[in-house]
Amino acid sequence: MENNTANHTTWIEYDEFLKLSGLDAAKVDEMIQSGAIKSKEEAGKTFIEAQSSTSALINRVQTGLAGAETSGQSYDPIFVERTIHTIMGLHEKVVLAKDETISAFKSENSFLKDALISMQEVYDDDKKTIDIMREELKNAREELEFMKRKYRLMWGKVSDLGNKQ
């Protein structure tokens, strides 16, 4: 069984579907050709879409029951029971696949949340570092200005001393 999370569709391998449904391959092929069941080929294998196959089986049973009722015939209870079990099996596979998809999304969301929190922490640390660097740069500029003033004063006194002699 494969779960395609892009569109939340559950796919069942052809052979597994045959076992679940109890249908013969010719009937399943006919249902695929008529479009009653969706299928796809992947890596040399045929996959049946679970939801469309469930709907097709339900429609088939409804049509058969309605036809049997109008003609006064009774429908084989074993066939009805087997069909119900098949539909329940397919439904269970769809539910399991959806649970797996939900679990995968939750895991992905948790990962993304952790990544965002981590990025925010790095951003906050970088912002603190930038603030510290700005403060150090400001102090270095003030010290440089102080040294320039001191240098000018010192050279001013030396030039005054040179002019007095």
PDB file of C-alpha atoms in Angstrom:
ATOM      1  CA  MET A   1       0.000   0.000   0.000  1.00  0.00           C
ATOM      2  CA  GLU A   2       1.264   3.473  -0.821  1.00  0.00           C
ATOM      3  CA  ASN A   3       0.078   6.750   0.614  1.00  0.00           C
ATOM      4  CA  ASN A   4       0.416   9.767  -1.598  1.00  0.00           C
ATOM      5  CA  THR A   5       0.484  12.715   0.827  1.00  0.00           C
ATOM      6  CA  ALA A   6       0.381  15.304  -1.939  1.00  0.00           C
ATOM      7  CA  ASN A   7      -3.333  14.733  -2.522  1.00  0.00           C
ATOM      8  CA  HIS A   8      -4.186  12.412   0.395  1.00  0.00           C
ATOM      9  CA  THR A   9      -5.085   9.465  -1.854  1.00  0.00           C
ATOM     10  CA  THR A  10      -4.631   5.900  -0.659  1.00  0.00           C
ATOM     11  CA  TRP A  11      -3.385   3.407  -3.233  1.00  0.00           C
ATOM     12  CA  ILE A  12      -3.542  -0.376  -2.851  1.00  0.00           C
ATOM     13  CA  GLU A  13      -1.540  -2.829  -4.936  1.00  0.00           C
ATOM     14  CA  TYR A  14      -3.603  -4.644  -7.568  1.00  0.00           C
ATOM     15  CA  ASP A  15      -3.020  -8.123  -6.102  1.00  0.00           C
ATOM     16  CA  GLU A  16      -3.895  -6.943  -2.598  1.00  0.00           C
ATOM     17  CA  PHE A  17      -7.097  -5.405  -3.954  1.00  0.00           C
ATOM     18  CA  LEU A  18      -8.016  -8.695  -5.623  1.00  0.00           C
ATOM     19  CA  LYS A  19      -7.581 -10.496  -2.296  1.00  0.00           C
ATOM     20  CA  LEU A  20      -9.583  -7.881  -0.379  1.00  0.00           C
ATOM     21  CA  SER A  21     -12.411  -7.616  -2.863  1.00  0.00           C
ATOM     22  CA  GLY A  22     -12.697 -11.254  -3.794  1.00  0.00           C
ATOM     23  CA  LEU A  23     -13.286 -10.126  -7.391  1.00  0.00           C
ATOM     24  CA  ASP A  24     -11.634 -11.810 -10.322  1.00  0.00           C
ATOM     25  CA  ALA A  25      -8.972  -9.936 -12.261  1.00  0.00           C
ATOM     26  CA  ALA A  26     -11.125  -9.676 -15.397  1.00  0.00           C
ATOM     27  CA  LYS A  27     -13.912  -7.908 -13.478  1.00  0.00           C
ATOM     28  CA  VAL A  28     -11.419  -5.498 -11.846  1.00  0.00           C
ATOM     29  CA  ASP A  29      -9.811  -4.790 -15.241  1.00  0.00           C
ATOM     30  CA  GLU A  30     -13.271  -4.114 -16.665  1.00  0.00           C
ATOM     31  CA  MET A  31     -14.030  -1.694 -13.793  1.00  0.00           C
ATOM     32  CA  ILE A  32     -10.691   0.073 -14.406  1.00  0.00           C
ATOM     33  CA  GLN A  33     -11.405   0.358 -18.152  1.00  0.00           C
ATOM     34  CA  SER A  34     -14.889   1.767 -17.491  1.00  0.00           C
ATOM     35  CA  GLY A  35     -13.462   4.311 -15.049  1.00  0.00           C
ATOM     36  CA  ALA A  36     -15.426   2.960 -12.093  1.00  0.00           C
ATOM     37  CA  ILE A  37     -12.121   2.359 -10.309  1.00  0.00           C
ATOM     38  CA  LYS A  38      -9.120   4.687 -10.542  1.00  0.00           C
ATOM     39  CA  SER A  39      -5.739   3.096 -11.057  1.00  0.00           C
ATOM     40  CA  LYS A  40      -2.155   4.053 -11.787  1.00  0.00           C
ATOM     41  CA  GLU A  41       1.006   2.329 -12.979  1.00  0.00           C
ATOM     42  CA  GLU A  42       4.165   2.875 -10.977  1.00  0.00           C
ATOM     43  CA  ALA A  43       7.454   0.954 -11.078  1.00  0.00           C
ATOM     44  CA  GLY A  44       5.827  -1.780 -13.188  1.00  0.00           C
ATOM     45  CA  LYS A  45       3.017  -2.335 -10.667  1.00  0.00           C
ATOM     46  CA  THR A  46      -0.659  -1.428 -10.848  1.00  0.00           C
ATOM     47  CA  PHE A  47      -2.221   0.401  -7.918  1.00  0.00           C
ATOM     48  CA  ILE A  48      -5.935   0.810  -7.223  1.00  0.00           C
ATOM     49  CA  GLU A  49      -7.257   3.940  -5.520  1.00  0.00           C
ATOM     50  CA  ALA A  50      -9.056   2.762  -2.357  1.00  0.00           C
ATOM     51  CA  GLN A  51     -11.807   5.372  -2.174  1.00  0.00           C
ATOM     52  CA  SER A  52     -13.005   4.997  -5.773  1.00  0.00           C
ATOM     53  CA  SER A  53     -12.903   1.206  -5.476  1.00  0.00           C
ATOM     54  CA  THR A  54     -15.007   1.359  -2.303  1.00  0.00           C
ATOM     55  CA  SER A  55     -17.544   3.566  -4.066  1.00  0.00           C
ATOM     56  CA  ALA A  56     -17.571   1.234  -7.080  1.00  0.00           C
ATOM     57  CA  LEU A  57     -18.177  -1.815  -4.872  1.00  0.00           C
ATOM     58  CA  ILE A  58     -21.001  -0.057  -3.009  1.00  0.00           C
ATOM     59  CA  ASN A  59     -22.618   0.998  -6.304  1.00  0.00           C
ATOM     60  CA  ARG A  60     -22.259  -2.553  -7.651  1.00  0.00           C
ATOM     61  CA  VAL A  61     -23.949  -4.046  -4.577  1.00  0.00           C
ATOM     62  CA  GLN A  62     -26.722  -1.404  -4.638  1.00  0.00           C
ATOM     63  CA  THR A  63     -27.369  -2.056  -8.312  1.00  0.00           C
ATOM     64  CA  GLY A  64     -27.350  -5.825  -7.727  1.00  0.00           C
ATOM     65  CA  LEU A  65     -29.695  -5.567  -4.744  1.00  0.00           C
ATOM     66  CA  ALA A  66     -32.069  -3.265  -6.614  1.00  0.00           C
ATOM     67  CA  GLY A  67     -32.025  -5.595  -9.636  1.00  0.00           C
ATOM     68  CA  ALA A  68     -32.614  -8.653  -7.447  1.00  0.00           C
ATOM     69  CA  GLU A  69     -35.481  -6.911  -5.633  1.00  0.00           C
ATOM     70  CA  THR A  70     -37.252  -5.896  -8.847  1.00  0.00           C
ATOM     71  CA  SER A  71     -36.895  -9.368 -10.359  1.00  0.00           C
ATOM     72  CA  GLY A  72     -38.014 -11.047  -7.146  1.00  0.00           C
ATOM     73  CA  GLN A  73     -34.712 -12.877  -6.697  1.00  0.00           C
ATOM     74  CA  SER A  74     -32.746 -12.977  -3.495  1.00  0.00           C
ATOM     75  CA  TYR A  75     -29.156 -11.893  -3.426  1.00  0.00           C
ATOM     76  CA  ASP A  76     -26.540 -14.368  -2.209  1.00  0.00           C
ATOM     77  CA  PRO A  77     -25.929 -13.437   1.490  1.00  0.00           C
ATOM     78  CA  ILE A  78     -22.357 -14.727   1.306  1.00  0.00           C
ATOM     79  CA  PHE A  79     -21.621 -12.323  -1.544  1.00  0.00           C
ATOM     80  CA  VAL A  80     -23.185  -9.414   0.373  1.00  0.00           C
ATOM     81  CA  GLU A  81     -21.232 -10.324   3.513  1.00  0.00           C
ATOM     82  CA  ARG A  82     -17.980 -10.635   1.557  1.00  0.00           C
ATOM     83  CA  THR A  83     -18.621  -7.280  -0.110  1.00  0.00           C
ATOM     84  CA  ILE A  84     -19.313  -5.637   3.235  1.00  0.00           C
ATOM     85  CA  HIS A  85     -16.055  -7.082   4.619  1.00  0.00           C
ATOM     86  CA  THR A  86     -14.216  -5.844   1.545  1.00  0.00           C
ATOM     87  CA  ILE A  87     -15.635  -2.355   1.938  1.00  0.00           C
ATOM     88  CA  MET A  88     -14.749  -2.367   5.634  1.00  0.00           C
ATOM     89  CA  GLY A  89     -11.199  -3.537   4.826  1.00  0.00           C
ATOM     90  CA  LEU A  90     -10.766  -0.809   2.232  1.00  0.00           C
ATOM     91  CA  HIS A  91     -12.212   1.752   4.617  1.00  0.00           C
ATOM     92  CA  GLU A  92      -9.764   0.640   7.320  1.00  0.00           C
ATOM     93  CA  LYS A  93      -6.855   1.056   4.898  1.00  0.00           C
ATOM     94  CA  VAL A  94      -8.048   4.556   3.975  1.00  0.00           C
ATOM     95  CA  VAL A  95      -8.375   5.510   7.651  1.00  0.00           C
ATOM     96  CA  LEU A  96      -4.908   4.114   8.443  1.00  0.00           C
ATOM     97  CA  ALA A  97      -3.407   5.999   5.511  1.00  0.00           C
ATOM     98  CA  LYS A  98      -5.093   9.213   6.619  1.00  0.00           C
ATOM     99  CA  ASP A  99      -3.822   8.669  10.176  1.00  0.00           C
ATOM    100  CA  GLU A 100      -0.310   8.201   8.776  1.00  0.00           C
ATOM    101  CA  THR A 101      -0.695  11.398   6.750  1.00  0.00           C
ATOM    102  CA  ILE A 102      -1.909  13.337   9.779  1.00  0.00           C
ATOM    103  CA  SER A 103       0.979  11.959  11.837  1.00  0.00           C
ATOM    104  CA  ALA A 104       3.444  12.954   9.103  1.00  0.00           C
ATOM    105  CA  PHE A 105       1.986  16.477   8.966  1.00  0.00           C
ATOM    106  CA  LYS A 106       2.155  16.787  12.756  1.00  0.00           C
ATOM    107  CA  SER A 107       5.765  15.645  12.722  1.00  0.00           C
ATOM    108  CA  GLU A 108       6.608  18.062   9.919  1.00  0.00           C
ATOM    109  CA  ASN A 109       4.827  20.915  11.699  1.00  0.00           C
ATOM    110  CA  SER A 110       6.707  20.131  14.915  1.00  0.00           C
ATOM    111  CA  PHE A 111       9.996  20.143  13.006  1.00  0.00           C
ATOM    112  CA  LEU A 112       9.152  23.467  11.349  1.00  0.00           C
ATOM    113  CA  LYS A 113       8.107  24.967  14.694  1.00  0.00           C
ATOM    114  CA  ASP A 114      11.398  23.860  16.288  1.00  0.00           C
ATOM    115  CA  ALA A 115      13.316  25.265  13.319  1.00  0.00           C
ATOM    116  CA  LEU A 116      11.521  28.619  13.615  1.00  0.00           C
ATOM    117  CA  ILE A 117      12.180  28.769  17.357  1.00  0.00           C
ATOM    118  CA  SER A 118      15.848  27.962  16.741  1.00  0.00           C
ATOM    119  CA  MET A 119      16.065  30.638  14.036  1.00  0.00           C
ATOM    120  CA  GLN A 120      14.451  33.163  16.382  1.00  0.00           C
ATOM    121  CA  GLU A 121      17.008  32.329  19.081  1.00  0.00           C
ATOM    122  CA  VAL A 122      19.869  32.751  16.595  1.00  0.00           C
ATOM    123  CA  TYR A 123      18.344  36.042  15.438  1.00  0.00           C
ATOM    124  CA  ASP A 124      18.044  37.264  19.041  1.00  0.00           C
ATOM    125  CA  ASP A 125      21.661  36.263  19.752  1.00  0.00           C
ATOM    126  CA  ASP A 126      22.832  38.013  16.587  1.00  0.00           C
ATOM    127  CA  LYS A 127      20.854  41.118  17.539  1.00  0.00           C
ATOM    128  CA  LYS A 128      22.505  41.151  20.989  1.00  0.00           C
ATOM    129  CA  THR A 129      25.936  40.724  19.379  1.00  0.00           C
ATOM    130  CA  ILE A 130      25.229  43.592  16.970  1.00  0.00           C
ATOM    131  CA  ASP A 131      24.122  45.820  19.877  1.00  0.00           C
ATOM    132  CA  ILE A 132      27.321  44.965  21.798  1.00  0.00           C
ATOM    133  CA  MET A 133      29.443  45.655  18.687  1.00  0.00           C
ATOM    134  CA  ARG A 134      27.696  49.005  18.145  1.00  0.00           C
ATOM    135  CA  GLU A 135      28.387  49.954  21.757  1.00  0.00           C
ATOM    136  CA  GLU A 136      32.055  48.938  21.408  1.00  0.00           C
ATOM    137  CA  LEU A 137      32.310  50.898  18.143  1.00  0.00           C
ATOM    138  CA  LYS A 138      30.763  53.934  19.830  1.00  0.00           C
ATOM    139  CA  ASN A 139      33.259  53.645  22.708  1.00  0.00           C
ATOM    140  CA  ALA A 140      36.151  53.235  20.228  1.00  0.00           C
ATOM    141  CA  ARG A 141      35.045  56.394  18.357  1.00  0.00           C
ATOM    142  CA  GLU A 142      34.762  58.347  21.598  1.00  0.00           C
ATOM    143  CA  GLU A 143      38.233  57.160  22.621  1.00  0.00           C
ATOM    144  CA  LEU A 144      39.617  58.090  19.201  1.00  0.00           C
ATOM    145  CA  GLU A 145      38.078  61.585  19.455  1.00  0.00           C
ATOM    146  CA  PHE A 146      39.533  61.933  22.948  1.00  0.00           C
ATOM    147  CA  MET A 147      43.003  60.900  21.663  1.00  0.00           C
ATOM    148  CA  LYS A 148      42.710  63.367  18.754  1.00  0.00           C
ATOM    149  CA  ARG A 149      41.871  66.210  21.167  1.00  0.00           C
ATOM    150  CA  LYS A 150      44.692  65.170  23.486  1.00  0.00           C
ATOM    151  CA  TYR A 151      47.104  64.983  20.530  1.00  0.00           C
ATOM    152  CA  ARG A 152      46.051  68.453  19.301  1.00  0.00           C
ATOM    153  CA  LEU A 153      46.442  69.877  22.785  1.00  0.00           C
ATOM    154  CA  MET A 154      49.860  68.265  23.195  1.00  0.00           C
ATOM    155  CA  TRP A 155      51.080  69.510  19.814  1.00  0.00           C
ATOM    156  CA  GLY A 156      49.583  72.897  20.517  1.00  0.00           C
ATOM    157  CA  LYS A 157      51.662  73.173  23.735  1.00  0.00           C
ATOM    158  CA  VAL A 158      54.787  71.956  21.941  1.00  0.00           C
ATOM    159  CA  SER A 159      54.342  74.517  19.199  1.00  0.00           C
ATOM    160  CA  ASP A 160      53.729  77.196  21.842  1.00  0.00           C
ATOM    161  CA  LEU A 161      56.961  76.173  23.550  1.00  0.00           C
ATOM    162  CA  GLY A 162      58.782  76.335  20.225  1.00  0.00           C
ATOM    163  CA  ASN A 163      57.476  79.839  19.538  1.00  0.00           C
ATOM    164  CA  LYS A 164      58.541  81.133  22.990  1.00  0.00           C
ATOM    165  CA  GLN A 165      62.192  80.255  22.522  1.00  0.00           C
TER     166      GLN A 165
END
